[in-house]
């Protein structure tokens, strides 16, 4: 497990999967199977349409939190198809995934836009799960650290020290997302250590030590133990393997 000081996070990113009925079915079996969880935080990020019902389902469950998969940076206005932070917090959402590689690569979100969203989330008391990661091409060219450096410095450009520990960083190498190809625990640890040292220079070092850094990219029951054994890996962001209660719980309950 990661550092004792940082409570590990197990986050389910459902992407565009599950209707409201299916989300309720998942939660019914999850809650049935979960048992006692302590010292771990579990975050579910369903599609927007299931957020209202999920708010009620997680109420009173201390280890469970709700996340959105995206949001707009303005509080309201003529932005067809968008959702604001306030619309999310009203339903008990406490985290928001920002800068996911699918948002960056499919929907063209750039570092500047993501920075505005990070800012807006923090001002609305939503904790950003700020995603960064290199493509295969960038890794092969030896650019991994410079890509992470750019994404971190631009995406977190206006975050102040006193708010920095509200951020969760997710390192998700693009080549490992949804491909079945996980970064080795060593590759993940190396990137996490780089991110931690960058955070230590950008923010006060005590604060930087409190920021949780998750790994994402083909996490499954078979590799969770090796990943969590690394000291800088404070949890995981899980896509495919979070869609079934059984496999997600095997990840949450790894030991
Ligand atoms: P995956 O997705 O676990 O299906 O690779 C992870 C993510 O995109 O957050």
PDB file of C-alpha atoms and ligand atoms in Angstrom:
ATOM      1  CA  UNK A   1       0.000   0.000   0.000  1.00  0.00           C
ATOM      2  CA  UNK A   2       1.082   3.621  -0.504  1.00  0.00           C
ATOM      3  CA  UNK A   3       2.124   5.928   2.304  1.00  0.00           C
ATOM      4  CA  UNK A   4       0.349   5.534   5.664  1.00  0.00           C
ATOM      5  CA  UNK A   5      -0.498   9.209   5.630  1.00  0.00           C
ATOM      6  CA  UNK A   6      -2.510   9.076   2.420  1.00  0.00           C
ATOM      7  CA  UNK A   7      -5.851   7.246   2.458  1.00  0.00           C
ATOM      8  CA  UNK A   8      -5.992   5.066  -0.676  1.00  0.00           C
ATOM      9  CA  UNK A   9      -8.641   5.757  -3.283  1.00  0.00           C
ATOM     10  CA  UNK A  10     -10.346   3.188  -5.513  1.00  0.00           C
ATOM     11  CA  UNK A  11     -12.248   5.095  -8.180  1.00  0.00           C
ATOM     12  CA  UNK A  12     -14.640   3.606 -10.745  1.00  0.00           C
ATOM     13  CA  UNK A  13     -14.840   5.508 -14.007  1.00  0.00           C
ATOM     14  CA  UNK A  14     -17.896   4.085 -15.738  1.00  0.00           C
ATOM     15  CA  UNK A  15     -17.458   6.301 -18.822  1.00  0.00           C
ATOM     16  CA  UNK A  16     -20.522   6.051 -21.092  1.00  0.00           C
ATOM     17  CA  UNK A  17     -21.760   2.807 -19.545  1.00  0.00           C
ATOM     18  CA  UNK A  18     -24.880   2.005 -17.513  1.00  0.00           C
ATOM     19  CA  UNK A  19     -28.360   3.432 -17.660  1.00  0.00           C
ATOM     20  CA  UNK A  20     -29.910   4.570 -14.396  1.00  0.00           C
ATOM     21  CA  UNK A  21     -31.541   1.137 -13.985  1.00  0.00           C
ATOM     22  CA  UNK A  22     -28.174  -0.583 -14.489  1.00  0.00           C
ATOM     23  CA  UNK A  23     -26.453   1.827 -12.091  1.00  0.00           C
ATOM     24  CA  UNK A  24     -29.013   0.951  -9.410  1.00  0.00           C
ATOM     25  CA  UNK A  25     -28.487  -2.771 -10.052  1.00  0.00           C
ATOM     26  CA  UNK A  26     -24.733  -2.346  -9.690  1.00  0.00           C
ATOM     27  CA  UNK A  27     -25.128  -0.462  -6.415  1.00  0.00           C
ATOM     28  CA  UNK A  28     -27.539  -3.039  -5.009  1.00  0.00           C
ATOM     29  CA  UNK A  29     -25.008  -5.849  -5.543  1.00  0.00           C
ATOM     30  CA  UNK A  30     -22.060  -3.686  -4.524  1.00  0.00           C
ATOM     31  CA  UNK A  31     -23.703  -2.763  -1.217  1.00  0.00           C
ATOM     32  CA  UNK A  32     -24.717  -6.359  -0.685  1.00  0.00           C
ATOM     33  CA  UNK A  33     -21.190  -7.671  -1.166  1.00  0.00           C
ATOM     34  CA  UNK A  34     -19.035  -4.875   0.181  1.00  0.00           C
ATOM     35  CA  UNK A  35     -18.891  -5.579   3.928  1.00  0.00           C
ATOM     36  CA  UNK A  36     -16.911  -3.288   6.198  1.00  0.00           C
ATOM     37  CA  UNK A  37     -14.444  -0.975   4.538  1.00  0.00           C
ATOM     38  CA  UNK A  38     -12.167   1.173   6.571  1.00  0.00           C
ATOM     39  CA  UNK A  39      -9.099   3.158   5.688  1.00  0.00           C
ATOM     40  CA  UNK A  40     -10.052   3.194   1.997  1.00  0.00           C
ATOM     41  CA  UNK A  41     -12.142   5.591  -0.049  1.00  0.00           C
ATOM     42  CA  UNK A  42     -14.267   4.328  -2.918  1.00  0.00           C
ATOM     43  CA  UNK A  43     -15.413   6.780  -5.556  1.00  0.00           C
ATOM     44  CA  UNK A  44     -17.986   6.027  -8.254  1.00  0.00           C
ATOM     45  CA  UNK A  45     -18.129   8.200 -11.377  1.00  0.00           C
ATOM     46  CA  UNK A  46     -21.317   7.312 -13.270  1.00  0.00           C
ATOM     47  CA  UNK A  47     -22.683   9.120 -16.328  1.00  0.00           C
ATOM     48  CA  UNK A  48     -24.491  12.380 -15.462  1.00  0.00           C
ATOM     49  CA  UNK A  49     -27.917  10.765 -15.835  1.00  0.00           C
ATOM     50  CA  UNK A  50     -27.327   8.447 -12.878  1.00  0.00           C
ATOM     51  CA  UNK A  51     -25.908  11.071 -10.550  1.00  0.00           C
ATOM     52  CA  UNK A  52     -29.254  12.023  -8.925  1.00  0.00           C
ATOM     53  CA  UNK A  53     -30.127   8.427  -7.992  1.00  0.00           C
ATOM     54  CA  UNK A  54     -26.565   7.625  -6.894  1.00  0.00           C
ATOM     55  CA  UNK A  55     -26.566  10.575  -4.477  1.00  0.00           C
ATOM     56  CA  UNK A  56     -29.337   8.862  -2.504  1.00  0.00           C
ATOM     57  CA  UNK A  57     -27.750   5.403  -2.733  1.00  0.00           C
ATOM     58  CA  UNK A  58     -24.404   6.387  -1.219  1.00  0.00           C
ATOM     59  CA  UNK A  59     -25.883   8.504   1.569  1.00  0.00           C
ATOM     60  CA  UNK A  60     -24.685   7.374   4.986  1.00  0.00           C
ATOM     61  CA  UNK A  61     -21.997   5.076   3.490  1.00  0.00           C
ATOM     62  CA  UNK A  62     -18.858   6.599   4.904  1.00  0.00           C
ATOM     63  CA  UNK A  63     -16.364   5.048   2.523  1.00  0.00           C
ATOM     64  CA  UNK A  64     -18.322   5.943  -0.641  1.00  0.00           C
ATOM     65  CA  UNK A  65     -18.121   9.142  -2.674  1.00  0.00           C
ATOM     66  CA  UNK A  66     -19.643  10.300  -5.913  1.00  0.00           C
ATOM     67  CA  UNK A  67     -17.722  11.815  -8.824  1.00  0.00           C
ATOM     68  CA  UNK A  68     -18.695  13.355 -12.140  1.00  0.00           C
ATOM     69  CA  UNK A  69     -16.715  12.523 -15.281  1.00  0.00           C
ATOM     70  CA  UNK A  70     -16.509  16.108 -16.509  1.00  0.00           C
ATOM     71  CA  UNK A  71     -17.964  19.595 -15.969  1.00  0.00           C
ATOM     72  CA  UNK A  72     -17.915  23.097 -17.452  1.00  0.00           C
ATOM     73  CA  UNK A  73     -15.934  25.864 -15.790  1.00  0.00           C
ATOM     74  CA  UNK A  74     -18.720  28.465 -15.779  1.00  0.00           C
ATOM     75  CA  UNK A  75     -21.460  28.346 -13.158  1.00  0.00           C
ATOM     76  CA  UNK A  76     -24.286  28.810 -15.708  1.00  0.00           C
ATOM     77  CA  UNK A  77     -24.936  30.293 -19.121  1.00  0.00           C
ATOM     78  CA  UNK A  78     -25.484  29.578 -22.795  1.00  0.00           C
ATOM     79  CA  UNK A  79     -23.342  26.425 -23.024  1.00  0.00           C
ATOM     80  CA  UNK A  80     -25.553  23.839 -24.671  1.00  0.00           C
ATOM     81  CA  UNK A  81     -24.904  20.326 -23.453  1.00  0.00           C
ATOM     82  CA  UNK A  82     -22.745  21.328 -20.500  1.00  0.00           C
ATOM     83  CA  UNK A  83     -23.093  20.831 -16.732  1.00  0.00           C
ATOM     84  CA  UNK A  84     -21.724  23.130 -14.012  1.00  0.00           C
ATOM     85  CA  UNK A  85     -20.086  22.397 -10.675  1.00  0.00           C
ATOM     86  CA  UNK A  86     -23.103  23.695  -8.763  1.00  0.00           C
ATOM     87  CA  UNK A  87     -25.394  21.307 -10.645  1.00  0.00           C
ATOM     88  CA  UNK A  88     -23.199  18.476  -9.400  1.00  0.00           C
ATOM     89  CA  UNK A  89     -22.644  19.459  -5.774  1.00  0.00           C
ATOM     90  CA  UNK A  90     -26.407  19.796  -5.306  1.00  0.00           C
ATOM     91  CA  UNK A  91     -26.579  16.015  -5.869  1.00  0.00           C
ATOM     92  CA  UNK A  92     -23.851  15.113  -3.400  1.00  0.00           C
ATOM     93  CA  UNK A  93     -21.001  14.939  -5.913  1.00  0.00           C
ATOM     94  CA  UNK A  94     -17.661  15.571  -4.223  1.00  0.00           C
ATOM     95  CA  UNK A  95     -15.082  14.721  -6.908  1.00  0.00           C
ATOM     96  CA  UNK A  96     -14.835  15.456 -10.626  1.00  0.00           C
ATOM     97  CA  UNK A  97     -12.588  13.730 -13.178  1.00  0.00           C
ATOM     98  CA  UNK A  98     -10.880  16.417 -15.265  1.00  0.00           C
ATOM     99  CA  UNK A  99      -8.501  16.135 -18.179  1.00  0.00           C
ATOM    100  CA  UNK A 100      -9.181  12.462 -18.829  1.00  0.00           C
ATOM    101  CA  UNK A 101      -7.301  11.377 -21.950  1.00  0.00           C
ATOM    102  CA  UNK A 102     -10.598  10.645 -23.721  1.00  0.00           C
ATOM    103  CA  UNK A 103     -11.617  14.281 -23.111  1.00  0.00           C
ATOM    104  CA  UNK A 104      -8.209  15.465 -24.299  1.00  0.00           C
ATOM    105  CA  UNK A 105      -7.921  13.244 -27.373  1.00  0.00           C
ATOM    106  CA  UNK A 106     -11.503  12.648 -28.558  1.00  0.00           C
ATOM    107  CA  UNK A 107     -13.046  15.971 -27.524  1.00  0.00           C
ATOM    108  CA  UNK A 108     -10.012  18.199 -28.008  1.00  0.00           C
ATOM    109  CA  UNK A 109      -9.702  19.549 -24.463  1.00  0.00           C
ATOM    110  CA  UNK A 110      -6.395  21.322 -24.025  1.00  0.00           C
ATOM    111  CA  UNK A 111      -4.327  22.192 -20.959  1.00  0.00           C
ATOM    112  CA  UNK A 112      -5.734  25.741 -20.782  1.00  0.00           C
ATOM    113  CA  UNK A 113      -9.344  24.571 -20.748  1.00  0.00           C
ATOM    114  CA  UNK A 114      -8.571  21.894 -18.177  1.00  0.00           C
ATOM    115  CA  UNK A 115      -6.860  24.503 -15.965  1.00  0.00           C
ATOM    116  CA  UNK A 116     -10.064  26.589 -15.945  1.00  0.00           C
ATOM    117  CA  UNK A 117     -12.071  23.523 -14.957  1.00  0.00           C
ATOM    118  CA  UNK A 118      -9.621  22.657 -12.157  1.00  0.00           C
ATOM    119  CA  UNK A 119      -9.982  26.192 -10.824  1.00  0.00           C
ATOM    120  CA  UNK A 120     -13.769  26.169 -11.041  1.00  0.00           C
ATOM    121  CA  UNK A 121     -13.977  22.792  -9.320  1.00  0.00           C
ATOM    122  CA  UNK A 122     -11.812  23.923  -6.398  1.00  0.00           C
ATOM    123  CA  UNK A 123     -13.805  27.130  -5.967  1.00  0.00           C
ATOM    124  CA  UNK A 124     -16.991  25.052  -5.817  1.00  0.00           C
ATOM    125  CA  UNK A 125     -15.624  22.593  -3.253  1.00  0.00           C
ATOM    126  CA  UNK A 126     -15.321  19.766  -5.749  1.00  0.00           C
ATOM    127  CA  UNK A 127     -12.039  17.833  -5.609  1.00  0.00           C
ATOM    128  CA  UNK A 128     -10.565  17.454  -9.077  1.00  0.00           C
ATOM    129  CA  UNK A 129      -9.239  14.045 -10.087  1.00  0.00           C
ATOM    130  CA  UNK A 130      -6.790  15.620 -12.473  1.00  0.00           C
ATOM    131  CA  UNK A 131      -5.673  13.161 -15.174  1.00  0.00           C
ATOM    132  CA  UNK A 132      -2.372  13.285 -17.005  1.00  0.00           C
ATOM    133  CA  UNK A 133      -0.392  10.825 -19.075  1.00  0.00           C
ATOM    134  CA  UNK A 134       1.686  10.329 -22.193  1.00  0.00           C
ATOM    135  CA  UNK A 135       0.804   8.567 -25.450  1.00  0.00           C
ATOM    136  CA  UNK A 136       2.765   5.565 -26.682  1.00  0.00           C
ATOM    137  CA  UNK A 137       4.511   7.708 -29.261  1.00  0.00           C
ATOM    138  CA  UNK A 138       5.580  10.216 -26.585  1.00  0.00           C
ATOM    139  CA  UNK A 139       6.858   7.397 -24.345  1.00  0.00           C
ATOM    140  CA  UNK A 140       8.832   5.840 -27.175  1.00  0.00           C
ATOM    141  CA  UNK A 141      10.422   9.191 -27.973  1.00  0.00           C
ATOM    142  CA  UNK A 142      11.507   9.551 -24.338  1.00  0.00           C
ATOM    143  CA  UNK A 143       9.122  12.451 -23.726  1.00  0.00           C
ATOM    144  CA  UNK A 144       7.130  11.016 -20.825  1.00  0.00           C
ATOM    145  CA  UNK A 145       8.435  13.381 -18.145  1.00  0.00           C
ATOM    146  CA  UNK A 146       8.276  16.473 -20.350  1.00  0.00           C
ATOM    147  CA  UNK A 147       4.643  15.700 -21.251  1.00  0.00           C
ATOM    148  CA  UNK A 148       3.774  15.202 -17.576  1.00  0.00           C
ATOM    149  CA  UNK A 149       5.627  18.413 -16.718  1.00  0.00           C
ATOM    150  CA  UNK A 150       3.617  20.396 -19.285  1.00  0.00           C
ATOM    151  CA  UNK A 151       0.276  18.905 -18.253  1.00  0.00           C
ATOM    152  CA  UNK A 152       1.003  19.523 -14.565  1.00  0.00           C
ATOM    153  CA  UNK A 153       2.331  23.053 -14.886  1.00  0.00           C
ATOM    154  CA  UNK A 154      -0.401  24.220 -17.250  1.00  0.00           C
ATOM    155  CA  UNK A 155      -3.308  22.306 -15.712  1.00  0.00           C
ATOM    156  CA  UNK A 156      -2.476  23.347 -12.152  1.00  0.00           C
ATOM    157  CA  UNK A 157      -1.230  26.821 -13.085  1.00  0.00           C
ATOM    158  CA  UNK A 158      -3.494  28.771 -10.772  1.00  0.00           C
ATOM    159  CA  UNK A 159      -3.828  26.361  -7.847  1.00  0.00           C
ATOM    160  CA  UNK A 160      -2.691  27.937  -4.575  1.00  0.00           C
ATOM    161  CA  UNK A 161      -0.754  26.054  -1.896  1.00  0.00           C
ATOM    162  CA  UNK A 162      -3.625  26.106   0.576  1.00  0.00           C
ATOM    163  CA  UNK A 163      -5.896  24.300  -1.914  1.00  0.00           C
ATOM    164  CA  UNK A 164      -3.384  21.905  -3.421  1.00  0.00           C
ATOM    165  CA  UNK A 165      -4.188  18.947  -1.200  1.00  0.00           C
ATOM    166  CA  UNK A 166      -7.786  19.000  -2.446  1.00  0.00           C
ATOM    167  CA  UNK A 167      -6.474  17.732  -5.756  1.00  0.00           C
ATOM    168  CA  UNK A 168      -6.069  14.090  -6.622  1.00  0.00           C
ATOM    169  CA  UNK A 169      -3.712  13.444  -9.538  1.00  0.00           C
ATOM    170  CA  UNK A 170      -4.319  10.404 -11.765  1.00  0.00           C
ATOM    171  CA  UNK A 171      -1.421   9.168 -13.865  1.00  0.00           C
ATOM    172  CA  UNK A 172      -2.981   7.377 -16.806  1.00  0.00           C
ATOM    173  CA  UNK A 173      -0.601   6.473 -19.628  1.00  0.00           C
ATOM    174  CA  UNK A 174      -2.795   6.745 -22.730  1.00  0.00           C
ATOM    175  CA  UNK A 175      -1.357   3.525 -24.186  1.00  0.00           C
ATOM    176  CA  UNK A 176      -2.617   1.569 -21.169  1.00  0.00           C
ATOM    177  CA  UNK A 177      -6.218   2.826 -21.152  1.00  0.00           C
ATOM    178  CA  UNK A 178      -8.742   0.252 -22.278  1.00  0.00           C
ATOM    179  CA  UNK A 179      -6.013  -1.697 -24.085  1.00  0.00           C
ATOM    180  CA  UNK A 180      -5.447  -4.460 -21.555  1.00  0.00           C
ATOM    181  CA  UNK A 181      -1.824  -3.276 -21.489  1.00  0.00           C
ATOM    182  CA  UNK A 182      -1.006  -2.129 -17.953  1.00  0.00           C
ATOM    183  CA  UNK A 183       2.074  -0.111 -17.180  1.00  0.00           C
ATOM    184  CA  UNK A 184       4.299  -2.287 -15.034  1.00  0.00           C
ATOM    185  CA  UNK A 185       4.245  -1.384 -11.365  1.00  0.00           C
ATOM    186  CA  UNK A 186       7.819  -0.108 -11.849  1.00  0.00           C
ATOM    187  CA  UNK A 187       6.872   2.130 -14.789  1.00  0.00           C
ATOM    188  CA  UNK A 188       3.946   3.519 -12.785  1.00  0.00           C
ATOM    189  CA  UNK A 189       6.084   4.063  -9.694  1.00  0.00           C
ATOM    190  CA  UNK A 190       8.695   5.910 -11.771  1.00  0.00           C
ATOM    191  CA  UNK A 191       6.075   8.289 -13.203  1.00  0.00           C
ATOM    192  CA  UNK A 192       4.441   8.750  -9.784  1.00  0.00           C
ATOM    193  CA  UNK A 193       7.784   9.574  -8.192  1.00  0.00           C
ATOM    194  CA  UNK A 194       8.363  12.187 -10.895  1.00  0.00           C
ATOM    195  CA  UNK A 195       4.899  13.669 -10.269  1.00  0.00           C
ATOM    196  CA  UNK A 196       5.474  13.723  -6.489  1.00  0.00           C
ATOM    197  CA  UNK A 197       8.771  15.527  -6.910  1.00  0.00           C
ATOM    198  CA  UNK A 198       7.186  18.043  -9.297  1.00  0.00           C
ATOM    199  CA  UNK A 199       4.403  18.673  -6.758  1.00  0.00           C
ATOM    200  CA  UNK A 200       7.015  19.123  -4.021  1.00  0.00           C
ATOM    201  CA  UNK A 201       8.682  21.891  -6.006  1.00  0.00           C
ATOM    202  CA  UNK A 202       5.503  23.602  -7.124  1.00  0.00           C
ATOM    203  CA  UNK A 203       3.759  23.489  -3.733  1.00  0.00           C
ATOM    204  CA  UNK A 204       4.841  23.470  -0.136  1.00  0.00           C
ATOM    205  CA  UNK A 205       6.459  20.055   0.377  1.00  0.00           C
ATOM    206  CA  UNK A 206       4.213  19.014   3.294  1.00  0.00           C
ATOM    207  CA  UNK A 207       1.170  19.712   1.152  1.00  0.00           C
ATOM    208  CA  UNK A 208       2.698  17.825  -1.768  1.00  0.00           C
ATOM    209  CA  UNK A 209       3.157  14.781   0.473  1.00  0.00           C
ATOM    210  CA  UNK A 210      -0.573  14.796   1.179  1.00  0.00           C
ATOM    211  CA  UNK A 211      -1.688  14.801  -2.473  1.00  0.00           C
ATOM    212  CA  UNK A 212      -2.901  11.407  -3.586  1.00  0.00           C
ATOM    213  CA  UNK A 213      -1.604  10.104  -6.907  1.00  0.00           C
ATOM    214  CA  UNK A 214      -3.669   7.360  -8.546  1.00  0.00           C
ATOM    215  CA  UNK A 215      -2.663   5.028 -11.339  1.00  0.00           C
ATOM    216  CA  UNK A 216      -5.120   4.280 -14.160  1.00  0.00           C
ATOM    217  CA  UNK A 217      -4.914   2.092 -17.255  1.00  0.00           C
ATOM    218  CA  UNK A 218      -6.139  -1.517 -17.425  1.00  0.00           C
ATOM    219  CA  UNK A 219      -6.214  -1.968 -13.651  1.00  0.00           C
ATOM    220  CA  UNK A 220      -7.744  -5.332 -12.783  1.00  0.00           C
ATOM    221  CA  UNK A 221      -7.873  -7.801  -9.887  1.00  0.00           C
ATOM    222  CA  UNK A 222      -4.751  -9.518 -11.275  1.00  0.00           C
ATOM    223  CA  UNK A 223      -2.509  -6.457 -11.094  1.00  0.00           C
ATOM    224  CA  UNK A 224      -3.882  -4.407  -8.188  1.00  0.00           C
ATOM    225  CA  UNK A 225      -1.592  -5.917  -5.593  1.00  0.00           C
ATOM    226  CA  UNK A 226       1.639  -5.200  -7.476  1.00  0.00           C
ATOM    227  CA  UNK A 227       0.543  -1.622  -8.196  1.00  0.00           C
ATOM    228  CA  UNK A 228      -0.547  -0.858  -4.634  1.00  0.00           C
ATOM    229  CA  UNK A 229       2.719  -2.277  -3.262  1.00  0.00           C
ATOM    230  CA  UNK A 230       4.501   0.762  -4.707  1.00  0.00           C
ATOM    231  CA  UNK A 231       5.056   3.534  -2.228  1.00  0.00           C
ATOM    232  CA  UNK A 232       3.974   6.408  -4.489  1.00  0.00           C
ATOM    233  CA  UNK A 233       0.796   4.703  -5.755  1.00  0.00           C
ATOM    234  CA  UNK A 234      -2.048   5.913  -3.562  1.00  0.00           C
ATOM    235  CA  UNK A 235      -4.898   4.219  -5.364  1.00  0.00           C
ATOM    236  CA  UNK A 236      -6.343   3.526  -8.775  1.00  0.00           C
ATOM    237  CA  UNK A 237      -8.776   4.861 -11.361  1.00  0.00           C
ATOM    238  CA  UNK A 238     -10.499   1.884 -12.935  1.00  0.00           C
ATOM    239  CA  UNK A 239     -12.496   1.801 -16.170  1.00  0.00           C
ATOM    240  CA  UNK A 240     -13.443  -1.608 -17.627  1.00  0.00           C
ATOM    241  CA  UNK A 241     -12.924  -3.637 -14.449  1.00  0.00           C
ATOM    242  CA  UNK A 242     -15.174  -1.286 -12.453  1.00  0.00           C
ATOM    243  CA  UNK A 243     -18.287  -2.177 -14.437  1.00  0.00           C
ATOM    244  CA  UNK A 244     -18.942  -5.444 -12.580  1.00  0.00           C
ATOM    245  CA  UNK A 245     -19.420  -5.260  -8.796  1.00  0.00           C
ATOM    246  CA  UNK A 246     -17.440  -8.468  -8.302  1.00  0.00           C
ATOM    247  CA  UNK A 247     -14.289  -7.408 -10.137  1.00  0.00           C
ATOM    248  CA  UNK A 248     -14.422  -3.873  -8.743  1.00  0.00           C
ATOM    249  CA  UNK A 249     -14.726  -5.262  -5.214  1.00  0.00           C
ATOM    250  CA  UNK A 250     -11.779  -7.575  -5.769  1.00  0.00           C
ATOM    251  CA  UNK A 251      -9.805  -4.436  -6.555  1.00  0.00           C
ATOM    252  CA  UNK A 252     -11.175  -2.457  -3.594  1.00  0.00           C
ATOM    253  CA  UNK A 253     -10.583  -5.374  -1.191  1.00  0.00           C
ATOM    254  CA  UNK A 254      -7.125  -6.362  -2.452  1.00  0.00           C
ATOM    255  CA  UNK A 255      -4.647  -7.084   0.294  1.00  0.00           C
TER     256      UNK A 255
HETATM  257  P1  LIG B   1      -9.413   1.176 -18.155  1.00  0.00           P
HETATM  258  O1  LIG B   1      -9.765   2.749 -18.068  1.00  0.00           O
HETATM  259  O2  LIG B   1      -9.284   0.667 -16.734  1.00  0.00           O
HETATM  260  O3  LIG B   1     -10.570   0.545 -18.885  1.00  0.00           O
HETATM  261  O4  LIG B   1      -8.122   1.057 -18.883  1.00  0.00           O
HETATM  262  C1  LIG B   1      -9.153   3.585 -17.122  1.00  0.00           C
HETATM  263  C2  LIG B   1      -9.585   5.016 -17.325  1.00  0.00           C
HETATM  264  O5  LIG B   1      -9.735   5.441 -18.479  1.00  0.00           O
HETATM  265  O6  LIG B   1      -9.804   5.782 -16.367  1.00  0.00           O
END
